[in-house]
Amino acid sequence: MINFIITPDYVEAFLGTCEGLSFICTSLIALRFIILFLSIANFIFCFWTGLDSAENLSILFLAVLHFSLNFYMISHYYYSRSIKCLPLGWRETYKKYFSIFLPFEFKKMLSFAEIVKHSNKSPLELVKKDSEFEYLSFVVDGGASITLENGKEVASLKKGDWISEFSFITGDKTSANVITKDIYAISWSKSKLQKIKDRKPELFEKLNSLIAKNLCYKLVRSNKK
């Protein structure tokens, strides 16, 4: 019968093998968790065998470094996917209208946008009929009116609606005027949208999905009238 005795050499070899095999993992977040646990194991190993040698001191230093870095990255990963990473004023808008995005993705979209605020008796023209597409806007609060040349209102936009979304999708000129006296909106310029498309194509696809959904909603709403 062979008596197997656990020695520091065996433990060190086992931990080294586990660390090497961990890189087979294809999931980055899973890899970070594995390295985190191996760092704790190496930390315990160093105090078990003693800190008399330079080798153990080196292992301890790397264990603390790996633990700190991976703990930070894991915390950042989950925090960025939590609604807590968004400013308080945007959380309700995100939950109600932009939940197709992850919280950090919505935060990224906001970084490309401009905020439009207008509350005045004098109307603000957001879109002019037969003009080239310039801005895609989302009504966070307030509203706007879609009018023809004679100023007659043909439709109204309210909280949760998009402005110029049809021109954004088709590339055609705008088909009506959009004016408002009271609005709070997020607005993306044509150039910023192009940057999103080039740098973050996955966000651009999600934006298209949101707009398509809103167009369907508008169509249903208009048919009910």
PDB file of N, CA, C and O in Angstrom, residues 14 27-28 39 72 79-81 108 118 131 138 148 151-153 157-159 162 181 184-185 188 192-193 202 219 222:
ATOM      1  N   PHE A  14       0.219  21.176  -8.089  1.00  0.00           N
ATOM      2  CA  PHE A  14      -1.220  21.126  -8.368  1.00  0.00           C
ATOM      3  C   PHE A  14      -1.759  22.510  -8.719  1.00  0.00           C
ATOM      4  O   PHE A  14      -2.502  22.681  -9.696  1.00  0.00           O
ATOM      5  N   SER A  27     -14.563  31.689 -21.404  1.00  0.00           N
ATOM      6  CA  SER A  27     -15.301  32.812 -20.821  1.00  0.00           C
ATOM      7  C   SER A  27     -14.350  33.653 -19.974  1.00  0.00           C
ATOM      8  O   SER A  27     -13.743  33.155 -19.022  1.00  0.00           O
ATOM      9  N   LEU A  28     -14.228  34.938 -20.322  1.00  0.00           N
ATOM     10  CA  LEU A  28     -13.307  35.814 -19.600  1.00  0.00           C
ATOM     11  C   LEU A  28     -13.704  35.979 -18.139  1.00  0.00           C
ATOM     12  O   LEU A  28     -12.844  35.935 -17.248  1.00  0.00           O
ATOM     13  N   SER A  39      -5.646  32.556  -6.572  1.00  0.00           N
ATOM     14  CA  SER A  39      -4.885  33.552  -5.819  1.00  0.00           C
ATOM     15  C   SER A  39      -5.069  33.341  -4.319  1.00  0.00           C
ATOM     16  O   SER A  39      -4.106  33.437  -3.543  1.00  0.00           O
ATOM     17  N   TYR A  72     -11.279  43.553  -8.742  1.00  0.00           N
ATOM     18  CA  TYR A  72     -11.716  44.841  -9.287  1.00  0.00           C
ATOM     19  C   TYR A  72     -12.450  44.649 -10.610  1.00  0.00           C
ATOM     20  O   TYR A  72     -13.527  45.232 -10.823  1.00  0.00           O
ATOM     21  N   TYR A  79     -21.029  45.587 -11.834  1.00  0.00           N
ATOM     22  CA  TYR A  79     -21.550  46.936 -11.590  1.00  0.00           C
ATOM     23  C   TYR A  79     -22.016  47.581 -12.890  1.00  0.00           C
ATOM     24  O   TYR A  79     -23.071  48.235 -12.931  1.00  0.00           O
ATOM     25  N   SER A  80     -21.245  47.400 -13.978  1.00  0.00           N
ATOM     26  CA  SER A  80     -21.604  48.006 -15.263  1.00  0.00           C
ATOM     27  C   SER A  80     -22.869  47.391 -15.842  1.00  0.00           C
ATOM     28  O   SER A  80     -23.510  47.991 -16.702  1.00  0.00           O
ATOM     29  N   ARG A  81     -23.230  46.204 -15.378  1.00  0.00           N
ATOM     30  CA  ARG A  81     -24.453  45.541 -15.829  1.00  0.00           C
ATOM     31  C   ARG A  81     -25.606  45.741 -14.857  1.00  0.00           C
ATOM     32  O   ARG A  81     -26.677  45.172 -15.030  1.00  0.00           O
ATOM     33  N   LYS A 108     -23.319  54.392 -22.523  1.00  0.00           N
ATOM     34  CA  LYS A 108     -22.466  54.702 -23.666  1.00  0.00           C
ATOM     35  C   LYS A 108     -23.255  55.469 -24.718  1.00  0.00           C
ATOM     36  O   LYS A 108     -22.740  56.423 -25.327  1.00  0.00           O
ATOM     37  N   HIS A 118     -36.498  72.320 -23.729  1.00  0.00           N
ATOM     38  CA  HIS A 118     -37.189  73.537 -24.172  1.00  0.00           C
ATOM     39  C   HIS A 118     -38.524  73.627 -23.459  1.00  0.00           C
ATOM     40  O   HIS A 118     -39.329  72.707 -23.493  1.00  0.00           O
ATOM     41  N   SER A 131     -36.317  68.425 -45.398  1.00  0.00           N
ATOM     42  CA  SER A 131     -34.901  68.675 -45.118  1.00  0.00           C
ATOM     43  C   SER A 131     -34.164  67.339 -44.983  1.00  0.00           C
ATOM     44  O   SER A 131     -34.776  66.290 -44.776  1.00  0.00           O
ATOM     45  N   PHE A 138     -35.293  61.225 -29.117  1.00  0.00           N
ATOM     46  CA  PHE A 138     -36.228  60.439 -28.314  1.00  0.00           C
ATOM     47  C   PHE A 138     -36.838  61.343 -27.255  1.00  0.00           C
ATOM     48  O   PHE A 138     -36.114  62.044 -26.538  1.00  0.00           O
ATOM     49  N   LEU A 148     -48.081  70.260 -40.997  1.00  0.00           N
ATOM     50  CA  LEU A 148     -47.849  70.459 -42.424  1.00  0.00           C
ATOM     51  C   LEU A 148     -47.514  71.926 -42.686  1.00  0.00           C
ATOM     52  O   LEU A 148     -47.373  72.712 -41.762  1.00  0.00           O
ATOM     53  N   GLY A 151     -49.442  74.698 -41.005  1.00  0.00           N
ATOM     54  CA  GLY A 151     -49.415  74.706 -39.550  1.00  0.00           C
ATOM     55  C   GLY A 151     -50.414  73.773 -38.912  1.00  0.00           C
ATOM     56  O   GLY A 151     -50.502  73.696 -37.680  1.00  0.00           O
ATOM     57  N   LYS A 152     -51.166  73.033 -39.719  1.00  0.00           N
ATOM     58  CA  LYS A 152     -52.158  72.117 -39.173  1.00  0.00           C
ATOM     59  C   LYS A 152     -51.480  70.899 -38.565  1.00  0.00           C
ATOM     60  O   LYS A 152     -50.629  70.265 -39.188  1.00  0.00           O
ATOM     61  N   GLU A 153     -51.876  70.584 -37.347  1.00  0.00           N
ATOM     62  CA  GLU A 153     -51.310  69.422 -36.669  1.00  0.00           C
ATOM     63  C   GLU A 153     -51.949  68.139 -37.204  1.00  0.00           C
ATOM     64  O   GLU A 153     -53.173  68.004 -37.225  1.00  0.00           O
ATOM     65  N   LEU A 157     -46.622  63.837 -30.822  1.00  0.00           N
ATOM     66  CA  LEU A 157     -45.617  62.942 -30.257  1.00  0.00           C
ATOM     67  C   LEU A 157     -45.602  63.135 -28.752  1.00  0.00           C
ATOM     68  O   LEU A 157     -45.734  64.259 -28.265  1.00  0.00           O
ATOM     69  N   LYS A 158     -45.440  62.059 -28.054  1.00  0.00           N
ATOM     70  CA  LYS A 158     -45.448  62.159 -26.593  1.00  0.00           C
ATOM     71  C   LYS A 158     -44.272  61.377 -26.012  1.00  0.00           C
ATOM     72  O   LYS A 158     -43.425  60.848 -26.750  1.00  0.00           O
ATOM     73  N   LYS A 159     -44.233  61.334 -24.713  1.00  0.00           N
ATOM     74  CA  LYS A 159     -43.173  60.647 -23.989  1.00  0.00           C
ATOM     75  C   LYS A 159     -43.021  59.209 -24.499  1.00  0.00           C
ATOM     76  O   LYS A 159     -43.990  58.470 -24.595  1.00  0.00           O
ATOM     77  N   TRP A 162     -40.169  58.506 -30.831  1.00  0.00           N
ATOM     78  CA  TRP A 162     -38.960  58.925 -31.543  1.00  0.00           C
ATOM     79  C   TRP A 162     -39.311  60.005 -32.552  1.00  0.00           C
ATOM     80  O   TRP A 162     -40.424  60.058 -33.064  1.00  0.00           O
ATOM     81  N   LYS A 181     -43.308  73.157 -27.738  1.00  0.00           N
ATOM     82  CA  LYS A 181     -43.214  74.237 -26.760  1.00  0.00           C
ATOM     83  C   LYS A 181     -42.686  73.722 -25.426  1.00  0.00           C
ATOM     84  O   LYS A 181     -42.290  74.503 -24.566  1.00  0.00           O
ATOM     85  N   TYR A 184     -38.312  67.505 -23.366  1.00  0.00           N
ATOM     86  CA  TYR A 184     -37.025  67.072 -22.808  1.00  0.00           C
ATOM     87  C   TYR A 184     -36.668  65.821 -23.592  1.00  0.00           C
ATOM     88  O   TYR A 184     -37.380  64.818 -23.521  1.00  0.00           O
ATOM     89  N   ALA A 185     -35.608  65.879 -24.362  1.00  0.00           N
ATOM     90  CA  ALA A 185     -35.324  64.784 -25.292  1.00  0.00           C
ATOM     91  C   ALA A 185     -33.829  64.457 -25.363  1.00  0.00           C
ATOM     92  O   ALA A 185     -32.974  65.276 -25.035  1.00  0.00           O
ATOM     93  N   TRP A 188     -29.430  62.378 -31.063  1.00  0.00           N
ATOM     94  CA  TRP A 188     -28.177  61.922 -31.660  1.00  0.00           C
ATOM     95  C   TRP A 188     -28.032  62.535 -33.057  1.00  0.00           C
ATOM     96  O   TRP A 188     -28.928  62.388 -33.902  1.00  0.00           O
ATOM     97  N   LYS A 192     -22.801  61.486 -35.060  1.00  0.00           N
ATOM     98  CA  LYS A 192     -22.653  60.651 -33.873  1.00  0.00           C
ATOM     99  C   LYS A 192     -23.213  59.252 -34.114  1.00  0.00           C
ATOM    100  O   LYS A 192     -22.653  58.256 -33.646  1.00  0.00           O
ATOM    101  N   LEU A 193     -24.314  59.174 -34.835  1.00  0.00           N
ATOM    102  CA  LEU A 193     -24.888  57.876 -35.167  1.00  0.00           C
ATOM    103  C   LEU A 193     -23.939  57.063 -36.034  1.00  0.00           C
ATOM    104  O   LEU A 193     -23.836  55.837 -35.891  1.00  0.00           O
ATOM    105  N   GLU A 202     -22.954  46.683 -32.449  1.00  0.00           N
ATOM    106  CA  GLU A 202     -23.979  45.952 -31.688  1.00  0.00           C
ATOM    107  C   GLU A 202     -24.982  46.914 -31.067  1.00  0.00           C
ATOM    108  O   GLU A 202     -26.182  46.596 -30.965  1.00  0.00           O
ATOM    109  N   LEU A 219     -47.977  52.917 -35.682  1.00  0.00           N
ATOM    110  CA  LEU A 219     -48.920  52.461 -36.708  1.00  0.00           C
ATOM    111  C   LEU A 219     -50.185  51.921 -36.065  1.00  0.00           C
ATOM    112  O   LEU A 219     -51.304  52.248 -36.494  1.00  0.00           O
ATOM    113  N   SER A 222     -52.163  54.877 -34.608  1.00  0.00           N
ATOM    114  CA  SER A 222     -52.852  55.689 -35.614  1.00  0.00           C
ATOM    115  C   SER A 222     -54.076  54.964 -36.173  1.00  0.00           C
ATOM    116  O   SER A 222     -55.080  55.583 -36.516  1.00  0.00           O
TER     117      SER A 222
END
